[in-house]
Structures are given as C-alpha cells and as structure tokens.
Amino acid sequence: VWAVGVEGLDGIAESWPWAEEWNGTKWTSWVLPGGARTAELLAVTTLDNGNAWAVGDTQPGRFGQTVPLADKWNGTRWISTRPGTLFGTLWSVAAAVNDDAWALGRHDKGTADIEHWDGRTWSESPVELPRRVFDSVVNSSSTDKRSAEHVMG
C-alpha cells in the first residue's frame, strides 16, 4: 500500500515529493526523485507485481509554470521519468502492467493532457476528447488487464 503527497515546512517555498509504503506492519517514508524547488505528488497506483507509479508536478523555475512529474517504483527504489508534456500537472495514474501506464492531467495552457508510458518513454496520447472534456480537467482514470483505459473528467 502506498500513500503520496508533499513534504516541506510551512511558510517555506520548498517542498519535496514524498511517499509512504505500508508493508503490513509499519510505514516506511521515501523522498522521491524528480522534484525541484517545489514539487508534489497527487496520485499513486500499484501494480500486481508490487511496482508502482506516482504522478504530480514540480515548479522548477521563477515563472510559475508547473512541469509534470512521473516516478516509478521498481520494487527497490523510485526512478524519475520524464512525461511527454513540457508544462502542466498530472492528477491521476493507472497501470495494469509495467510497460503500459496512463497518466491524466492538464496542460498549463488549459487543455486536458493524456500521457502513455510504453515501457521506455512517455508520450502524449493521440486520443481525441470531446470538446467539453478538452476544455476541462481530466482527473480520474483506471485500466484493466486488457490495457483498456477508462477516463473520467
């Protein structure tokens, strides 16, 4: 069982992506890679084999633009991966197998963002969304063992 969020001090403009793992007896804390100046994790999903994905955003620069984060637990450590979108936030992640994950969120330009992990890299999905979804937030997803993706806005 995993829980994710942000760790930092109140009143200080620095924060780090953080995860807690429950092994059935105790919680273990992890500070994740991929964060800069300010960062947060907003969602996590666990695969049947014990691997996991966590997504969120970081704000590395001075201009207030967020950059999506996607970190993968390989059973031993967290590894930072680079989503295909340059600016935005990822709010949801779903995966059934190691080489097929989906992350959903919003571009900084205000449009929905759907990202796909193929086992090596993230890329923006070519899925066409209805206009009412395209101009809003895509914030929930699930996947099944057939790699069928289910999206909620």
Coordinates of C-alpha atoms in Angstrom, one line a residue:
V1 CA 0.0 0.0 0.0
W2 CA 1.3 3.4 -1.0
A3 CA 0.3 7.0 0.0
V4 CA 1.9 10.0 -1.7
G5 CA 2.0 13.8 -1.2
V6 CA 4.3 16.6 -0.4
E7 CA 6.8 17.1 2.4
G8 CA 8.0 20.6 3.4
L9 CA 7.9 23.2 6.1
D10 CA 5.0 25.7 6.5
G11 CA 6.0 29.2 5.2
I12 CA 8.9 28.0 3.2
A13 CA 8.6 27.8 -0.6
E14 CA 10.4 24.5 -0.9
S15 CA 8.7 21.1 -0.9
W16 CA 9.6 17.6 -2.0
P17 CA 7.6 14.7 -3.5
W18 CA 7.1 12.1 -0.8
A19 CA 5.7 8.6 -0.4
E20 CA 4.9 6.3 2.4
E21 CA 4.8 2.5 2.0
W22 CA 2.8 0.2 4.3
N23 CA 4.3 -3.3 4.4
G24 CA 1.5 -4.7 6.7
T25 CA 3.4 -3.9 9.9
K26 CA 4.9 -0.4 9.6
W27 CA 5.1 2.7 7.3
T28 CA 8.4 3.5 5.5
S29 CA 9.0 7.0 4.2
W30 CA 10.6 7.8 0.9
V31 CA 11.6 11.1 -0.6
L32 CA 11.2 10.8 -4.4
P33 CA 13.5 12.0 -7.2
G34 CA 12.3 14.4 -9.8
G35 CA 11.4 17.4 -7.6
A36 CA 13.0 20.8 -7.8
R37 CA 12.3 23.9 -5.8
T38 CA 8.7 22.9 -5.2
A39 CA 7.1 19.6 -6.0
E40 CA 4.1 17.5 -5.1
L41 CA 2.7 14.1 -5.8
L42 CA -1.1 13.9 -6.3
A43 CA -1.8 10.2 -7.2
V44 CA -0.3 6.7 -7.0
T45 CA -1.2 3.3 -8.4
T46 CA 0.2 -0.1 -7.5
L47 CA 0.6 -3.0 -9.9
D48 CA 0.0 -6.6 -9.0
N49 CA 3.8 -7.3 -9.1
G50 CA 4.5 -4.6 -6.4
N51 CA 5.7 -1.9 -8.7
A52 CA 4.0 1.5 -8.6
W53 CA 3.6 4.8 -10.4
A54 CA 3.2 8.2 -8.7
V55 CA 2.4 11.5 -10.6
G56 CA 2.2 15.2 -9.8
D57 CA 4.1 18.3 -10.7
T58 CA 7.1 20.4 -9.8
Q59 CA 7.7 24.2 -10.2
P60 CA 11.4 24.4 -11.1
G61 CA 11.5 28.0 -12.4
R62 CA 10.6 31.5 -11.5
F63 CA 7.7 31.9 -13.9
G64 CA 5.1 29.9 -12.1
Q65 CA 4.8 27.2 -14.7
T66 CA 4.4 23.6 -13.5
V67 CA 6.2 20.6 -15.0
P68 CA 4.6 17.2 -14.7
L69 CA 6.3 14.5 -12.6
A70 CA 6.0 10.7 -13.1
D71 CA 8.0 8.5 -10.8
K72 CA 8.2 4.7 -10.9
W73 CA 8.8 2.3 -8.0
N74 CA 10.7 -0.8 -9.4
G75 CA 10.4 -2.8 -6.2
T76 CA 13.6 -1.4 -4.8
R77 CA 13.8 2.3 -5.5
W78 CA 11.9 5.2 -7.1
I79 CA 13.1 6.3 -10.6
S80 CA 12.2 9.6 -12.1
T81 CA 10.8 9.5 -15.7
R82 CA 10.0 12.5 -18.0
P83 CA 6.4 12.9 -19.2
G84 CA 5.9 14.0 -22.8
T85 CA 4.2 17.3 -21.9
L86 CA 6.5 20.2 -21.2
F87 CA 4.2 22.2 -18.8
G88 CA 1.3 21.0 -16.7
T89 CA 0.2 18.8 -13.9
L90 CA -0.6 15.1 -13.8
W91 CA -3.5 14.3 -11.4
S92 CA -4.2 10.6 -12.0
V93 CA -2.3 7.5 -13.0
A94 CA -3.4 3.9 -13.8
A95 CA -1.4 0.8 -14.9
A96 CA -2.0 -2.9 -15.1
V97 CA 1.5 -4.0 -16.3
N98 CA 5.0 -2.4 -16.2
D99 CA 5.1 -1.3 -19.8
D100 CA 1.6 0.2 -20.1
A101 CA 0.7 3.1 -17.9
W102 CA -1.6 6.1 -18.4
A103 CA -1.4 9.4 -16.6
L104 CA -4.1 12.2 -16.9
G105 CA -4.0 15.9 -16.1
R106 CA -4.0 19.3 -17.6
H107 CA -1.6 21.4 -19.7
D108 CA -0.7 24.8 -18.4
K109 CA -2.4 26.2 -21.5
G110 CA -5.7 24.8 -20.0
T111 CA -6.4 21.7 -22.1
A112 CA -6.6 18.1 -21.0
D113 CA -3.4 16.0 -21.0
I114 CA -3.4 12.2 -21.5
E115 CA 0.1 10.6 -21.3
H116 CA 1.0 7.0 -22.1
W117 CA 4.1 5.0 -20.9
D118 CA 5.1 2.3 -23.3
G119 CA 7.9 0.8 -21.2
R120 CA 10.6 3.2 -22.3
T121 CA 9.1 6.7 -22.7
W122 CA 6.0 8.8 -22.0
S123 CA 4.2 10.4 -25.0
E124 CA 1.0 12.4 -25.3
S125 CA -1.8 10.2 -26.3
P126 CA -3.4 10.8 -29.7
V127 CA -6.9 10.2 -28.2
E128 CA -9.4 12.7 -29.3
L129 CA -11.5 14.1 -26.5
P130 CA -15.0 15.6 -26.8
R131 CA -14.8 19.5 -26.7
R132 CA -16.5 19.6 -23.2
V133 CA -13.7 17.4 -21.8
F134 CA -10.9 19.0 -23.8
D135 CA -11.6 22.4 -22.1
S136 CA -11.9 20.9 -18.6
V137 CA -9.9 18.8 -16.3
V138 CA -9.3 15.0 -16.8
N139 CA -8.7 13.9 -13.3
S140 CA -9.5 10.2 -12.9
S141 CA -8.6 7.0 -14.7
S142 CA -8.4 3.3 -14.4
T143 CA -7.1 0.5 -16.6
D144 CA -7.7 -3.2 -16.8
K145 CA -5.5 -6.2 -17.8
R146 CA -6.5 -5.8 -21.4
S147 CA -5.0 -2.3 -21.4
A148 CA -8.4 -0.7 -21.8
E149 CA -8.2 2.9 -20.4
H150 CA -11.3 4.4 -18.7
V151 CA -11.2 8.2 -18.3
M152 CA -13.3 10.5 -16.1
G153 CA -13.4 14.2 -16.1

